[in-house]
Amino acid sequence: MYIENISAAQLKEFVFDDRYKIIDLREFSKYQREHVIDAIHVSTEDITNGRMGHIRQRRVILYCDRGGESIRMARILAEDGYLVKNVIGGYREIKKIREIIE
């Protein structure tokens, strides 16, 4: 099982890369207010209950508020065969890079 930790600055390289699906794990209300361009919202409950069938890409990038929850979910997905990248510092760091926020 391998999880690659990336910085918010490195996330910029993947925003328009169709090989990856960016997943926002924050509360849905926070996702609705703003999120990374093209990110989708997935609840931690969906991941822990194995409800990821709707995501075709096996390469995912996860972020949460501060990075703790996303690493926990990354471990679950990596064990299920996903290639996972985790954004260190979560949205707290991502929001400093305004050009990747919508």
Coordinates of C-alpha atoms in Angstrom, one line a residue:
M1 CA 0.0 0.0 0.0
Y2 CA 1.5 3.3 -1.1
I3 CA 0.0 6.8 -0.5
E4 CA 1.8 9.8 -2.0
N5 CA 1.6 13.0 0.0
I6 CA 1.6 16.1 -2.1
S7 CA 1.6 19.8 -1.3
A8 CA -1.2 22.2 -2.2
A9 CA 1.2 23.8 -4.8
Q10 CA 1.7 20.3 -6.3
L11 CA -2.0 19.9 -6.6
K12 CA -2.1 22.6 -9.2
E13 CA -0.4 20.1 -11.6
F14 CA -3.3 17.7 -11.4
V15 CA -6.4 20.0 -11.5
F16 CA -6.8 19.6 -15.3
D17 CA -5.4 16.1 -15.5
D18 CA -8.2 13.7 -16.5
R19 CA -6.3 10.7 -15.2
Y20 CA -7.1 11.8 -11.7
K21 CA -10.3 12.5 -9.8
I22 CA -10.0 15.1 -7.1
I23 CA -12.2 14.3 -4.1
D24 CA -13.3 16.8 -1.4
L25 CA -14.0 15.0 1.9
R26 CA -15.2 18.1 3.8
E27 CA -18.7 18.7 4.9
F28 CA -21.0 19.1 1.9
S29 CA -21.9 22.7 2.9
K30 CA -18.2 23.7 2.8
Y31 CA -17.9 22.0 -0.6
Q32 CA -20.9 23.9 -1.9
R33 CA -19.3 27.2 -0.8
E34 CA -16.0 26.6 -2.6
H35 CA -13.8 23.8 -3.7
V36 CA -11.0 22.9 -6.0
I37 CA -11.9 23.1 -9.7
D38 CA -13.5 19.9 -10.9
A39 CA -13.4 18.3 -7.5
I40 CA -16.3 16.1 -6.5
H41 CA -17.7 15.7 -3.0
V42 CA -17.6 12.2 -1.5
S43 CA -18.5 11.5 2.1
T44 CA -16.2 9.6 4.4
E45 CA -19.1 7.3 5.1
D46 CA -19.3 6.4 1.4
I47 CA -15.6 5.4 1.5
T48 CA -15.8 3.5 4.7
N49 CA -18.8 1.6 3.4
G50 CA -17.2 0.8 0.0
R51 CA -19.6 3.0 -2.0
M52 CA -17.0 4.3 -4.6
G53 CA -18.4 2.4 -7.6
H54 CA -19.5 5.7 -9.2
I55 CA -15.9 6.8 -9.6
R56 CA -14.3 5.3 -12.7
Q57 CA -10.8 6.6 -12.2
R58 CA -8.7 4.5 -9.9
R59 CA -6.3 7.4 -9.4
V60 CA -7.6 9.8 -6.8
I61 CA -6.4 12.9 -4.9
L62 CA -8.0 13.5 -1.6
Y63 CA -8.3 16.5 0.6
C64 CA -10.2 17.4 3.8
D65 CA -10.1 20.4 6.1
R66 CA -6.6 19.9 7.5
G67 CA -5.3 16.6 6.2
G68 CA -6.0 14.2 9.0
E69 CA -9.3 12.7 7.7
S70 CA -8.0 12.4 4.1
I71 CA -5.0 10.3 5.1
R72 CA -7.3 7.9 7.0
M73 CA -9.5 7.6 3.9
A74 CA -6.5 7.3 1.7
R75 CA -5.4 4.2 3.6
I76 CA -8.8 2.6 3.0
L77 CA -8.8 3.4 -0.7
A78 CA -5.2 2.3 -1.2
E79 CA -6.1 -1.1 0.4
D80 CA -9.0 -1.3 -2.2
G81 CA -6.5 -0.9 -5.0
Y82 CA -6.8 2.9 -5.7
L83 CA -3.7 4.9 -6.5
V84 CA -4.0 7.7 -3.9
K85 CA -2.4 11.1 -3.4
N86 CA -3.2 13.0 -0.3
V87 CA -2.9 16.8 0.0
I88 CA -0.9 17.7 3.1
G89 CA -2.6 20.4 5.2
G90 CA -5.9 19.9 3.4
Y91 CA -8.1 22.8 2.3
R92 CA -6.5 25.1 4.8
E93 CA -3.4 25.1 2.5
I94 CA -5.2 24.7 -0.8
K95 CA -7.3 27.9 -0.3
K96 CA -4.0 29.9 -0.4
I97 CA -3.8 29.1 -4.1
R98 CA -6.8 31.0 -5.3
E99 CA -6.5 30.1 -9.0
I100 CA -7.5 26.5 -8.4
I101 CA -10.6 27.3 -6.4
E102 CA -14.1 27.7 -7.8

